[in-house]
Amino acid sequence: MPRIGVARDGAEPTSAEQRDRHERILDAAAHLATEFDLPRVQMTEVAKRAGVAIGTLYRYFPSKTHLFVGVMLDRLERFSGYTPVSDPDVPVQDAICDALIGMTREMVAYPTLALAMLQSNSTAVAAAVPDTVKIEATFQGILLTTAGIADPTEGDKDLLRLLSMLWFGVITAFLNGRSTIAETEADIRRSCDLLLVELSPRT
């Protein structure tokens, strides 16, 4: 009887050299996913393009799901690096909505990559792929910074968690050809209008 593999998280890079390899792997995976859909992205090709051994790739990313959840986290962290300073003249709901639409345009610019990230994140079990939890925290951090809410309540966090699930679904619908970009952006604005009415004011 074959041995059943035990689910595990990937290793975290600790040195500058390891962080460089880790980043090369994420970049190689992202570039491949702009050329091929998720089932056709091969881990051996990711390792080859990143210039690392296949064992190194699997040490950091035990599965393709781990890998593309990691790519999504990396992309969100890059978004957070240029989050605009909160503008007191822009209502909180509008600031969040504008940020979401900007992130949407970045995501859908590379449709097969966006689908690879969203599909991987939606099927990942948090206990086995902890980066899914980091994705949610990073997403909330981007929106809270944009809105200028420094001390969110649990209610604020719940609203943004629901908004994130709606956002992922709206983008997926667009990528699957069920809506236009105009309809997608209108859906995002409508979601913000409905969900963020009770969001805390700036602090």
PDB file of C-alpha atoms in Angstrom:
ATOM      1  CA  MET A   1       0.000   0.000   0.000  1.00  0.00           C
ATOM      2  CA  PRO A   2       1.455   3.417  -0.928  1.00  0.00           C
ATOM      3  CA  ARG A   3       2.303   5.755   1.911  1.00  0.00           C
ATOM      4  CA  ILE A   4       0.003   8.755   2.209  1.00  0.00           C
ATOM      5  CA  GLY A   5       1.917  12.022   2.231  1.00  0.00           C
ATOM      6  CA  VAL A   6       1.509  14.297   5.218  1.00  0.00           C
ATOM      7  CA  ALA A   7       0.373  17.832   4.428  1.00  0.00           C
ATOM      8  CA  ARG A   8       3.013  20.360   5.412  1.00  0.00           C
ATOM      9  CA  ASP A   9       3.811  23.998   4.958  1.00  0.00           C
ATOM     10  CA  GLY A  10       6.818  25.140   2.990  1.00  0.00           C
ATOM     11  CA  ALA A  11      10.072  26.293   4.563  1.00  0.00           C
ATOM     12  CA  GLU A  12      10.585  30.009   5.102  1.00  0.00           C
ATOM     13  CA  PRO A  13      13.727  31.581   3.598  1.00  0.00           C
ATOM     14  CA  THR A  14      16.013  32.954   6.304  1.00  0.00           C
ATOM     15  CA  SER A  15      19.122  34.217   4.509  1.00  0.00           C
ATOM     16  CA  ALA A  16      19.539  36.745   1.694  1.00  0.00           C
ATOM     17  CA  GLU A  17      20.540  33.924  -0.656  1.00  0.00           C
ATOM     18  CA  GLN A  18      17.463  31.895   0.254  1.00  0.00           C
ATOM     19  CA  ARG A  19      15.191  34.919  -0.153  1.00  0.00           C
ATOM     20  CA  ASP A  20      16.655  35.495  -3.593  1.00  0.00           C
ATOM     21  CA  ARG A  21      15.939  31.886  -4.612  1.00  0.00           C
ATOM     22  CA  HIS A  22      12.449  32.131  -3.135  1.00  0.00           C
ATOM     23  CA  GLU A  23      11.734  35.293  -5.134  1.00  0.00           C
ATOM     24  CA  ARG A  24      13.109  33.771  -8.341  1.00  0.00           C
ATOM     25  CA  ILE A  25      10.767  30.813  -7.898  1.00  0.00           C
ATOM     26  CA  LEU A  26       7.743  33.084  -7.444  1.00  0.00           C
ATOM     27  CA  ASP A  27       8.703  35.166 -10.479  1.00  0.00           C
ATOM     28  CA  ALA A  28       9.277  32.084 -12.632  1.00  0.00           C
ATOM     29  CA  ALA A  29       5.901  30.624 -11.643  1.00  0.00           C
ATOM     30  CA  ALA A  30       4.141  33.918 -12.361  1.00  0.00           C
ATOM     31  CA  HIS A  31       5.754  34.229 -15.785  1.00  0.00           C
ATOM     32  CA  LEU A  32       4.873  30.648 -16.712  1.00  0.00           C
ATOM     33  CA  ALA A  33       1.267  31.209 -15.647  1.00  0.00           C
ATOM     34  CA  THR A  34       1.015  34.142 -18.052  1.00  0.00           C
ATOM     35  CA  GLU A  35       1.851  31.671 -20.851  1.00  0.00           C
ATOM     36  CA  PHE A  36      -0.042  28.542 -19.760  1.00  0.00           C
ATOM     37  CA  ASP A  37      -3.128  27.738 -17.718  1.00  0.00           C
ATOM     38  CA  LEU A  38      -2.622  26.181 -14.294  1.00  0.00           C
ATOM     39  CA  PRO A  39      -2.792  22.456 -15.244  1.00  0.00           C
ATOM     40  CA  ARG A  40      -0.081  22.999 -17.869  1.00  0.00           C
ATOM     41  CA  VAL A  41       2.364  24.747 -15.547  1.00  0.00           C
ATOM     42  CA  GLN A  42       4.910  22.096 -14.578  1.00  0.00           C
ATOM     43  CA  MET A  43       6.913  22.293 -11.362  1.00  0.00           C
ATOM     44  CA  THR A  44      10.014  21.031 -13.186  1.00  0.00           C
ATOM     45  CA  GLU A  45       9.781  23.949 -15.614  1.00  0.00           C
ATOM     46  CA  VAL A  46       9.335  26.414 -12.732  1.00  0.00           C
ATOM     47  CA  ALA A  47      12.510  25.081 -11.115  1.00  0.00           C
ATOM     48  CA  LYS A  48      14.385  25.250 -14.434  1.00  0.00           C
ATOM     49  CA  ARG A  49      13.372  28.871 -15.109  1.00  0.00           C
ATOM     50  CA  ALA A  50      14.171  29.879 -11.542  1.00  0.00           C
ATOM     51  CA  GLY A  51      17.596  28.223 -11.748  1.00  0.00           C
ATOM     52  CA  VAL A  52      17.031  26.028  -8.691  1.00  0.00           C
ATOM     53  CA  ALA A  53      16.974  22.297  -8.033  1.00  0.00           C
ATOM     54  CA  ILE A  54      13.538  20.665  -7.996  1.00  0.00           C
ATOM     55  CA  GLY A  55      14.146  19.652  -4.367  1.00  0.00           C
ATOM     56  CA  THR A  56      14.681  23.317  -3.462  1.00  0.00           C
ATOM     57  CA  LEU A  57      11.403  24.239  -5.123  1.00  0.00           C
ATOM     58  CA  TYR A  58       9.500  21.575  -3.169  1.00  0.00           C
ATOM     59  CA  ARG A  59      11.182  22.576   0.085  1.00  0.00           C
ATOM     60  CA  TYR A  60       9.655  26.054  -0.198  1.00  0.00           C
ATOM     61  CA  PHE A  61       6.458  25.014  -2.008  1.00  0.00           C
ATOM     62  CA  PRO A  62       5.360  21.404  -1.355  1.00  0.00           C
ATOM     63  CA  SER A  63       2.661  21.564  -4.058  1.00  0.00           C
ATOM     64  CA  LYS A  64       1.515  23.672  -6.977  1.00  0.00           C
ATOM     65  CA  THR A  65      -1.262  24.993  -4.726  1.00  0.00           C
ATOM     66  CA  HIS A  66       1.321  26.214  -2.198  1.00  0.00           C
ATOM     67  CA  LEU A  67       3.244  27.807  -5.055  1.00  0.00           C
ATOM     68  CA  PHE A  68       0.419  29.843  -6.550  1.00  0.00           C
ATOM     69  CA  VAL A  69      -0.991  30.834  -3.190  1.00  0.00           C
ATOM     70  CA  GLY A  70       2.537  32.115  -2.562  1.00  0.00           C
ATOM     71  CA  VAL A  71       2.473  33.984  -5.872  1.00  0.00           C
ATOM     72  CA  MET A  72      -0.814  35.609  -4.898  1.00  0.00           C
ATOM     73  CA  LEU A  73       0.541  36.660  -1.506  1.00  0.00           C
ATOM     74  CA  ASP A  74       3.619  38.096  -3.196  1.00  0.00           C
ATOM     75  CA  ARG A  75       1.454  40.106  -5.611  1.00  0.00           C
ATOM     76  CA  LEU A  76      -0.682  41.492  -2.788  1.00  0.00           C
ATOM     77  CA  GLU A  77       2.412  42.447  -0.814  1.00  0.00           C
ATOM     78  CA  ARG A  78       3.637  44.342  -3.857  1.00  0.00           C
ATOM     79  CA  PHE A  79       0.289  46.146  -4.047  1.00  0.00           C
ATOM     80  CA  SER A  80       0.631  47.080  -0.387  1.00  0.00           C
ATOM     81  CA  GLY A  81       4.027  48.604  -1.115  1.00  0.00           C
ATOM     82  CA  TYR A  82       2.440  51.397  -3.139  1.00  0.00           C
ATOM     83  CA  THR A  83      -0.836  51.816  -1.303  1.00  0.00           C
ATOM     84  CA  PRO A  84      -1.748  55.514  -1.618  1.00  0.00           C
ATOM     85  CA  VAL A  85      -1.870  57.677   1.481  1.00  0.00           C
ATOM     86  CA  SER A  86      -5.403  58.077   2.783  1.00  0.00           C
ATOM     87  CA  ASP A  87      -7.022  61.233   1.418  1.00  0.00           C
ATOM     88  CA  PRO A  88      -9.317  62.866   4.034  1.00  0.00           C
ATOM     89  CA  ASP A  89     -11.368  64.448   1.238  1.00  0.00           C
ATOM     90  CA  VAL A  90     -12.327  61.023  -0.195  1.00  0.00           C
ATOM     91  CA  PRO A  91     -15.056  59.087   1.669  1.00  0.00           C
ATOM     92  CA  VAL A  92     -13.811  55.831   3.231  1.00  0.00           C
ATOM     93  CA  GLN A  93     -16.085  53.672   1.066  1.00  0.00           C
ATOM     94  CA  ASP A  94     -14.924  55.412  -2.124  1.00  0.00           C
ATOM     95  CA  ALA A  95     -11.248  55.073  -1.168  1.00  0.00           C
ATOM     96  CA  ILE A  96     -11.636  51.325  -0.625  1.00  0.00           C
ATOM     97  CA  CYS A  97     -13.625  50.895  -3.823  1.00  0.00           C
ATOM     98  CA  ASP A  98     -11.050  52.807  -5.885  1.00  0.00           C
ATOM     99  CA  ALA A  99      -8.261  50.665  -4.423  1.00  0.00           C
ATOM    100  CA  LEU A 100     -10.162  47.481  -5.265  1.00  0.00           C
ATOM    101  CA  ILE A 101     -10.762  48.567  -8.830  1.00  0.00           C
ATOM    102  CA  GLY A 102      -7.084  49.419  -9.227  1.00  0.00           C
ATOM    103  CA  MET A 103      -6.101  45.996  -7.873  1.00  0.00           C
ATOM    104  CA  THR A 104      -8.649  44.359 -10.171  1.00  0.00           C
ATOM    105  CA  ARG A 105      -7.147  45.979 -13.253  1.00  0.00           C
ATOM    106  CA  GLU A 106      -3.691  44.783 -12.189  1.00  0.00           C
ATOM    107  CA  MET A 107      -4.975  41.242 -11.598  1.00  0.00           C
ATOM    108  CA  VAL A 108      -6.927  40.779 -14.834  1.00  0.00           C
ATOM    109  CA  ALA A 109      -4.146  42.182 -17.011  1.00  0.00           C
ATOM    110  CA  TYR A 110      -2.764  38.614 -16.970  1.00  0.00           C
ATOM    111  CA  PRO A 111      -5.867  36.380 -17.072  1.00  0.00           C
ATOM    112  CA  THR A 112      -4.275  32.928 -16.847  1.00  0.00           C
ATOM    113  CA  LEU A 113      -2.059  34.047 -13.957  1.00  0.00           C
ATOM    114  CA  ALA A 114      -5.047  35.577 -12.157  1.00  0.00           C
ATOM    115  CA  LEU A 115      -7.031  32.350 -12.539  1.00  0.00           C
ATOM    116  CA  ALA A 116      -4.084  30.260 -11.317  1.00  0.00           C
ATOM    117  CA  MET A 117      -3.809  32.382  -8.169  1.00  0.00           C
ATOM    118  CA  LEU A 118      -7.552  32.526  -7.476  1.00  0.00           C
ATOM    119  CA  GLN A 119      -8.135  28.822  -8.125  1.00  0.00           C
ATOM    120  CA  SER A 120      -5.228  27.847  -5.883  1.00  0.00           C
ATOM    121  CA  ASN A 121      -6.297  30.151  -3.061  1.00  0.00           C
ATOM    122  CA  SER A 122      -9.936  29.056  -3.225  1.00  0.00           C
ATOM    123  CA  THR A 123      -9.071  25.341  -2.949  1.00  0.00           C
ATOM    124  CA  ALA A 124      -6.291  25.644  -0.352  1.00  0.00           C
ATOM    125  CA  VAL A 125      -6.944  24.386   3.169  1.00  0.00           C
ATOM    126  CA  ALA A 126      -5.659  26.964   5.645  1.00  0.00           C
ATOM    127  CA  ALA A 127      -4.163  24.352   7.980  1.00  0.00           C
ATOM    128  CA  ALA A 128      -2.017  22.978   5.150  1.00  0.00           C
ATOM    129  CA  VAL A 129      -1.346  26.252   3.296  1.00  0.00           C
ATOM    130  CA  PRO A 130      -1.024  29.014   5.927  1.00  0.00           C
ATOM    131  CA  ASP A 131      -0.282  31.659   3.291  1.00  0.00           C
ATOM    132  CA  THR A 132      -4.046  31.760   2.653  1.00  0.00           C
ATOM    133  CA  VAL A 133      -4.427  33.375   6.092  1.00  0.00           C
ATOM    134  CA  LYS A 134      -1.638  35.832   5.246  1.00  0.00           C
ATOM    135  CA  ILE A 135      -3.471  36.726   2.023  1.00  0.00           C
ATOM    136  CA  GLU A 136      -6.577  37.710   3.975  1.00  0.00           C
ATOM    137  CA  ALA A 137      -4.550  39.763   6.465  1.00  0.00           C
ATOM    138  CA  THR A 138      -2.612  41.500   3.677  1.00  0.00           C
ATOM    139  CA  PHE A 139      -5.803  42.252   1.753  1.00  0.00           C
ATOM    140  CA  GLN A 140      -7.377  43.803   4.841  1.00  0.00           C
ATOM    141  CA  GLY A 141      -4.217  45.773   5.564  1.00  0.00           C
ATOM    142  CA  ILE A 142      -4.208  47.316   2.085  1.00  0.00           C
ATOM    143  CA  LEU A 143      -7.824  48.434   2.363  1.00  0.00           C
ATOM    144  CA  LEU A 144      -7.524  49.696   5.937  1.00  0.00           C
ATOM    145  CA  THR A 145      -4.424  51.723   5.062  1.00  0.00           C
ATOM    146  CA  THR A 146      -6.140  53.143   1.992  1.00  0.00           C
ATOM    147  CA  ALA A 147      -9.163  54.094   4.082  1.00  0.00           C
ATOM    148  CA  GLY A 148      -7.069  55.534   6.914  1.00  0.00           C
ATOM    149  CA  ILE A 149      -8.570  53.244   9.572  1.00  0.00           C
ATOM    150  CA  ALA A 150      -5.781  52.628  12.073  1.00  0.00           C
ATOM    151  CA  ASP A 151      -7.812  50.822  14.744  1.00  0.00           C
ATOM    152  CA  PRO A 152     -10.415  48.600  13.021  1.00  0.00           C
ATOM    153  CA  THR A 153     -13.151  46.940  15.031  1.00  0.00           C
ATOM    154  CA  GLU A 154     -14.005  43.256  14.707  1.00  0.00           C
ATOM    155  CA  GLY A 155     -17.035  44.398  12.728  1.00  0.00           C
ATOM    156  CA  ASP A 156     -14.769  46.254  10.286  1.00  0.00           C
ATOM    157  CA  LYS A 157     -12.674  43.113   9.824  1.00  0.00           C
ATOM    158  CA  ASP A 158     -15.775  41.007   9.201  1.00  0.00           C
ATOM    159  CA  LEU A 159     -17.035  43.446   6.561  1.00  0.00           C
ATOM    160  CA  LEU A 160     -13.696  43.434   4.754  1.00  0.00           C
ATOM    161  CA  ARG A 161     -13.524  39.632   4.938  1.00  0.00           C
ATOM    162  CA  LEU A 162     -16.911  39.434   3.226  1.00  0.00           C
ATOM    163  CA  LEU A 163     -15.814  42.034   0.703  1.00  0.00           C
ATOM    164  CA  SER A 164     -12.713  39.995  -0.121  1.00  0.00           C
ATOM    165  CA  MET A 165     -14.828  36.912  -0.860  1.00  0.00           C
ATOM    166  CA  LEU A 166     -17.114  38.960  -3.087  1.00  0.00           C
ATOM    167  CA  TRP A 167     -14.125  40.503  -4.833  1.00  0.00           C
ATOM    168  CA  PHE A 168     -12.568  37.119  -5.606  1.00  0.00           C
ATOM    169  CA  GLY A 169     -15.898  35.884  -6.965  1.00  0.00           C
ATOM    170  CA  VAL A 170     -16.473  38.955  -9.124  1.00  0.00           C
ATOM    171  CA  ILE A 171     -12.991  38.696 -10.645  1.00  0.00           C
ATOM    172  CA  THR A 172     -13.431  34.974 -11.288  1.00  0.00           C
ATOM    173  CA  ALA A 173     -16.719  35.645 -13.084  1.00  0.00           C
ATOM    174  CA  PHE A 174     -14.956  38.138 -15.356  1.00  0.00           C
ATOM    175  CA  LEU A 175     -12.056  35.766 -16.047  1.00  0.00           C
ATOM    176  CA  ASN A 176     -14.506  33.000 -16.945  1.00  0.00           C
ATOM    177  CA  GLY A 177     -16.225  35.264 -19.464  1.00  0.00           C
ATOM    178  CA  ARG A 178     -19.438  35.794 -17.506  1.00  0.00           C
ATOM    179  CA  SER A 179     -19.132  39.589 -17.265  1.00  0.00           C
ATOM    180  CA  THR A 180     -17.399  42.506 -18.958  1.00  0.00           C
ATOM    181  CA  ILE A 181     -14.797  44.685 -17.263  1.00  0.00           C
ATOM    182  CA  ALA A 182     -17.377  47.482 -17.024  1.00  0.00           C
ATOM    183  CA  GLU A 183     -19.846  45.131 -15.342  1.00  0.00           C
ATOM    184  CA  THR A 184     -17.081  43.860 -13.058  1.00  0.00           C
ATOM    185  CA  GLU A 185     -16.177  47.344 -11.874  1.00  0.00           C
ATOM    186  CA  ALA A 186     -19.852  48.207 -11.416  1.00  0.00           C
ATOM    187  CA  ASP A 187     -20.286  45.048  -9.318  1.00  0.00           C
ATOM    188  CA  ILE A 188     -17.328  46.050  -7.152  1.00  0.00           C
ATOM    189  CA  ARG A 189     -18.795  49.524  -6.564  1.00  0.00           C
ATOM    190  CA  ARG A 190     -22.185  48.038  -5.719  1.00  0.00           C
ATOM    191  CA  SER A 191     -20.574  45.578  -3.292  1.00  0.00           C
ATOM    192  CA  CYS A 192     -18.741  48.427  -1.539  1.00  0.00           C
ATOM    193  CA  ASP A 193     -21.940  50.497  -1.333  1.00  0.00           C
ATOM    194  CA  LEU A 194     -23.846  47.608   0.250  1.00  0.00           C
ATOM    195  CA  LEU A 195     -21.211  46.208   2.582  1.00  0.00           C
ATOM    196  CA  LEU A 196     -19.311  49.240   3.844  1.00  0.00           C
ATOM    197  CA  VAL A 197     -22.165  51.399   5.099  1.00  0.00           C
ATOM    198  CA  GLU A 198     -21.313  50.565   8.726  1.00  0.00           C
ATOM    199  CA  LEU A 199     -17.528  50.717   8.357  1.00  0.00           C
ATOM    200  CA  SER A 200     -15.783  52.815  10.997  1.00  0.00           C
ATOM    201  CA  PRO A 201     -14.715  56.366  10.105  1.00  0.00           C
ATOM    202  CA  ARG A 202     -11.063  57.328   9.725  1.00  0.00           C
ATOM    203  CA  THR A 203      -9.012  57.331  12.905  1.00  0.00           C
TER     204      THR A 203
END
